[in-house]
Amino acid sequence: MKPELEQLADSVCAKYDYDAVNLLPILQEIQRHSPRNYISEEMARIIAKKLDITESRVYDVITYFSALSSEPRGEVIIQICNSTTCNVNNNRDLIRWFEEELGIKVGETTPDNKFTLIFTHCFGACDVSPAVRIEDDVYGMLTREKVKDLIAAKRGAVV
Amino acid sequence: MKQVHFITELFDKYDGRSLQAYLDAGGFTALKKLFDISSEAVLAEIDASGLQGRGGAAYPTGKKLRQARAEKAARKFVVCNADEGEPGTFKDRELLKCNIYQVIEGMVIAGICTQSQEGIIYVREEYTNMHDEIRAAIAECYKHNYLGKGIMGSPYNFDLKLFSGAGSYVCGEGFAMCESMEGKSGRPRSKPPYVKQEGFLRLPTLVINTETLSAIVSIIKHGADSFRRYGTEKSPGTKLISISGKVNRPGVYEIPFGLTIREIINDLAGGIRNGKKGHFVQIGGASGGILPERLWDTPYTYEDLAKAGLSVGSGAIVVADEDNSLLDYLKVVQDFFRHESCGKCTPCREGNRQLRFIFDRIINGTATAADYDNLEIVLDVMGKASLCGSGKTEVVPFRTAQRYFPELFMTKECFVAKKAVV
Ligand SMILES: Cc1cc2nc3c(=O)[nH]c(=O)nc-3n(C[C@H](O)[C@H](O)[C@H](O)COP(=O)(O)O)c2cc1C
Ligand code: SF4
Ligand code: FES
């Protein structure tokens, strides 16, 4: 077992008294501190042990909630809304712009593991629809130019 | 009188962040009043207001609080439902952003009225960018004794914290919400017992919507009569609606019940964009009904919408114009439910799989008479036998679409034959 995984798990679980009732916030916090935005199999095993619950319960929760992932993802997650209002407002251009700018299709991660582009359901930004969520921030009423700038800014943020 | 500011009275009176500014604008006077007049009098005021739950089910709030109060247990919980998962809905977002202190005040009042000492604001993960501000507001209230022990010098205690959802529509349902707060996947439980009896940690739990809580505060502050000045006999008061889609001014508006859909679209939301013709609206979220343009003179009230086969639901109104295809729209709705179905019960899990196949064929024009027959069976079983409201109400958009656009749901031959009969 990797000591840094142990350490992360311990620091988060301790905050929540090692009580499995808090599994959801524990997983969310651990995922936030994981570079690839996911809970690895090894980490899931560690968490199960620390909280004295079965691994299958940990996986049940990870796979149930869309904010949690059991697969590695990009460092920056871009979620395009594909719900009712955004469809009515024709989000197809927006989808294309992001796909072109990132050079990937929805559902994929860029080869440098920087970005993951996915569809998501309404995140309550229908007043600026078609909307996109980049990490925790919401953007709407975008143009081709603005999409380019947003991605460039996020790219710049790493180097 | 189109847009009003009863619940949203303080929206532009302060920045929504400073407790002092909230107090200066009259904040926490409803709670003070509770201490002056007793919780029984407050419940009577809520009864008199006729307030119905704004989370979708429209259950009388006064009655609900009394039921919660009647439950006896050493620990009882109040949960503010800020999961706001119905597509097209963003009014709770505004209440959290523009006036979080009123939501907190509502929680304290609900806690005292139901003799519960622990509160949780369950905020959807999608609103993560607001979580810190909500936590900060809670901390401010603790600091100034509007939360915690002996609130405002009274004998009452109330604790409050934020819990973040993790991206699941079904967790807006009371039991699923409790399950997720217990560190499990958010699947509804079968009832009875009900959430109010055995909810979070199997203890009595009152789950109440963000807007309902905000309304309670305004009602206590200004009296049931001033609330009833708005609306109709059967739909008293005001409602926050989220209007979006092909309109010029999408947004959240507080309206008196009774405006027509057309007035809401034209007078508040600035009409349909680019001079296009309206086609249909969906009212109440993805689980809400479809209403064609020809019926947009229907008043927005519980009773008039019910007559048309619809309900107020989450307060969402999604507007589609002549360029939007209803079948494509329904496909998006169906995709949503298929993805969000928790899979616990067969009617919803398998029904959604079948609906997908049938819809694909309807859309690409290869549906047969058998497909339309099966559509009937699947919708019937889902509506009647699903375990929770998700599967049960998912049929509403399809049923209303069938009712108002029958030509879309039969083979051409069948439609022609039926028309010949009529
Ligand atoms: C699948 C499903 C999702 C729901 N989502 C929400 C929601 O996001 N917000 C909400 O307030 N109520 C939601 N509800 C309704 C709640 O179960 C509950 O009735 C409501 O929060 C009670 O509050 P009220 O009495 O103030 O309306 C949902 C119900 C179901 C069945
Ligand atoms: S109706 Fe759907 S969401 Fe509700 S319990 Fe059944 S499978 Fe789960
Ligand atoms: S439908 Fe896209 S943000 Fe609400």
XYZ file of C-alpha atoms in Angstrom, chain A residues 20-25 28 32 57 60-61 64-68 79 82-85 87-90 120-128 133 136-138 141, chain B residues 87-90 93 124-129 164-168 171 180-187 244-246 250 273 318-319 324 329 332 336 339-340 342:
78
model
C -19.005 5.356 7.799
C -22.128 7.514 8.008
C -19.898 10.194 6.521
C -18.813 8.073 3.571
C -20.141 10.515 0.991
C -18.263 13.620 2.185
C -15.824 13.653 -2.159
C -10.823 16.356 -4.599
C -20.363 -0.602 -0.218
C -21.817 1.073 -4.586
C -21.554 4.692 -3.497
C -24.017 5.573 -7.893
C -23.181 9.256 -7.694
C -22.204 11.115 -10.807
C -19.869 13.458 -8.932
C -17.698 10.476 -7.977
C -19.397 19.293 -18.095
C -27.520 18.113 -21.993
C -30.862 18.615 -20.289
C -34.123 20.100 -21.470
C -33.481 23.858 -21.608
C -31.361 21.250 -25.752
C -34.156 23.664 -26.557
C -31.511 26.374 -26.791
C -29.510 24.249 -29.187
C -24.160 16.251 -17.480
C -27.708 16.991 -16.426
C -29.132 20.391 -15.617
C -27.006 22.182 -13.037
C -29.436 25.042 -12.599
C -27.901 27.518 -15.011
C -30.793 27.397 -17.451
C -31.076 31.196 -17.395
C -27.720 31.423 -19.196
C -19.556 23.808 -15.947
C -17.012 24.291 -10.019
C -17.715 27.354 -12.115
C -20.593 27.881 -14.451
C -23.989 32.501 -23.338
C -34.159 20.217 -15.058
C -35.131 23.807 -15.778
C -35.282 24.801 -12.104
C -33.022 27.381 -10.474
C -30.330 28.777 -6.212
C -26.792 19.832 -4.504
C -23.212 19.232 -5.565
C -23.847 21.238 -8.702
C -24.004 24.327 -6.457
C -20.530 23.713 -5.003
C -19.530 27.264 -5.897
C -23.371 18.339 -0.101
C -25.153 16.026 -2.484
C -23.044 14.215 -5.052
C -24.956 14.483 -8.294
C -28.110 12.393 -8.092
C -31.618 12.140 -3.795
C -27.112 9.438 1.004
C -26.581 11.326 4.265
C -26.015 7.951 5.929
C -23.170 7.161 3.552
C -25.093 4.927 1.187
C -26.171 5.141 -2.428
C -29.294 7.279 -2.639
C -32.084 4.780 -3.225
C -36.005 29.446 -19.455
C -35.715 28.324 -23.042
C -36.708 30.401 -26.049
C -35.102 33.939 -18.766
C -37.058 35.215 -28.963
C -39.258 25.580 -20.136
C -40.416 27.313 -23.294
C -38.090 22.672 -31.399
C -37.585 17.050 -26.440
C -34.080 14.274 -23.791
C -32.628 12.054 -18.166
C -29.824 7.888 -16.469
C -31.161 8.954 -13.087
C -31.765 4.364 -9.242
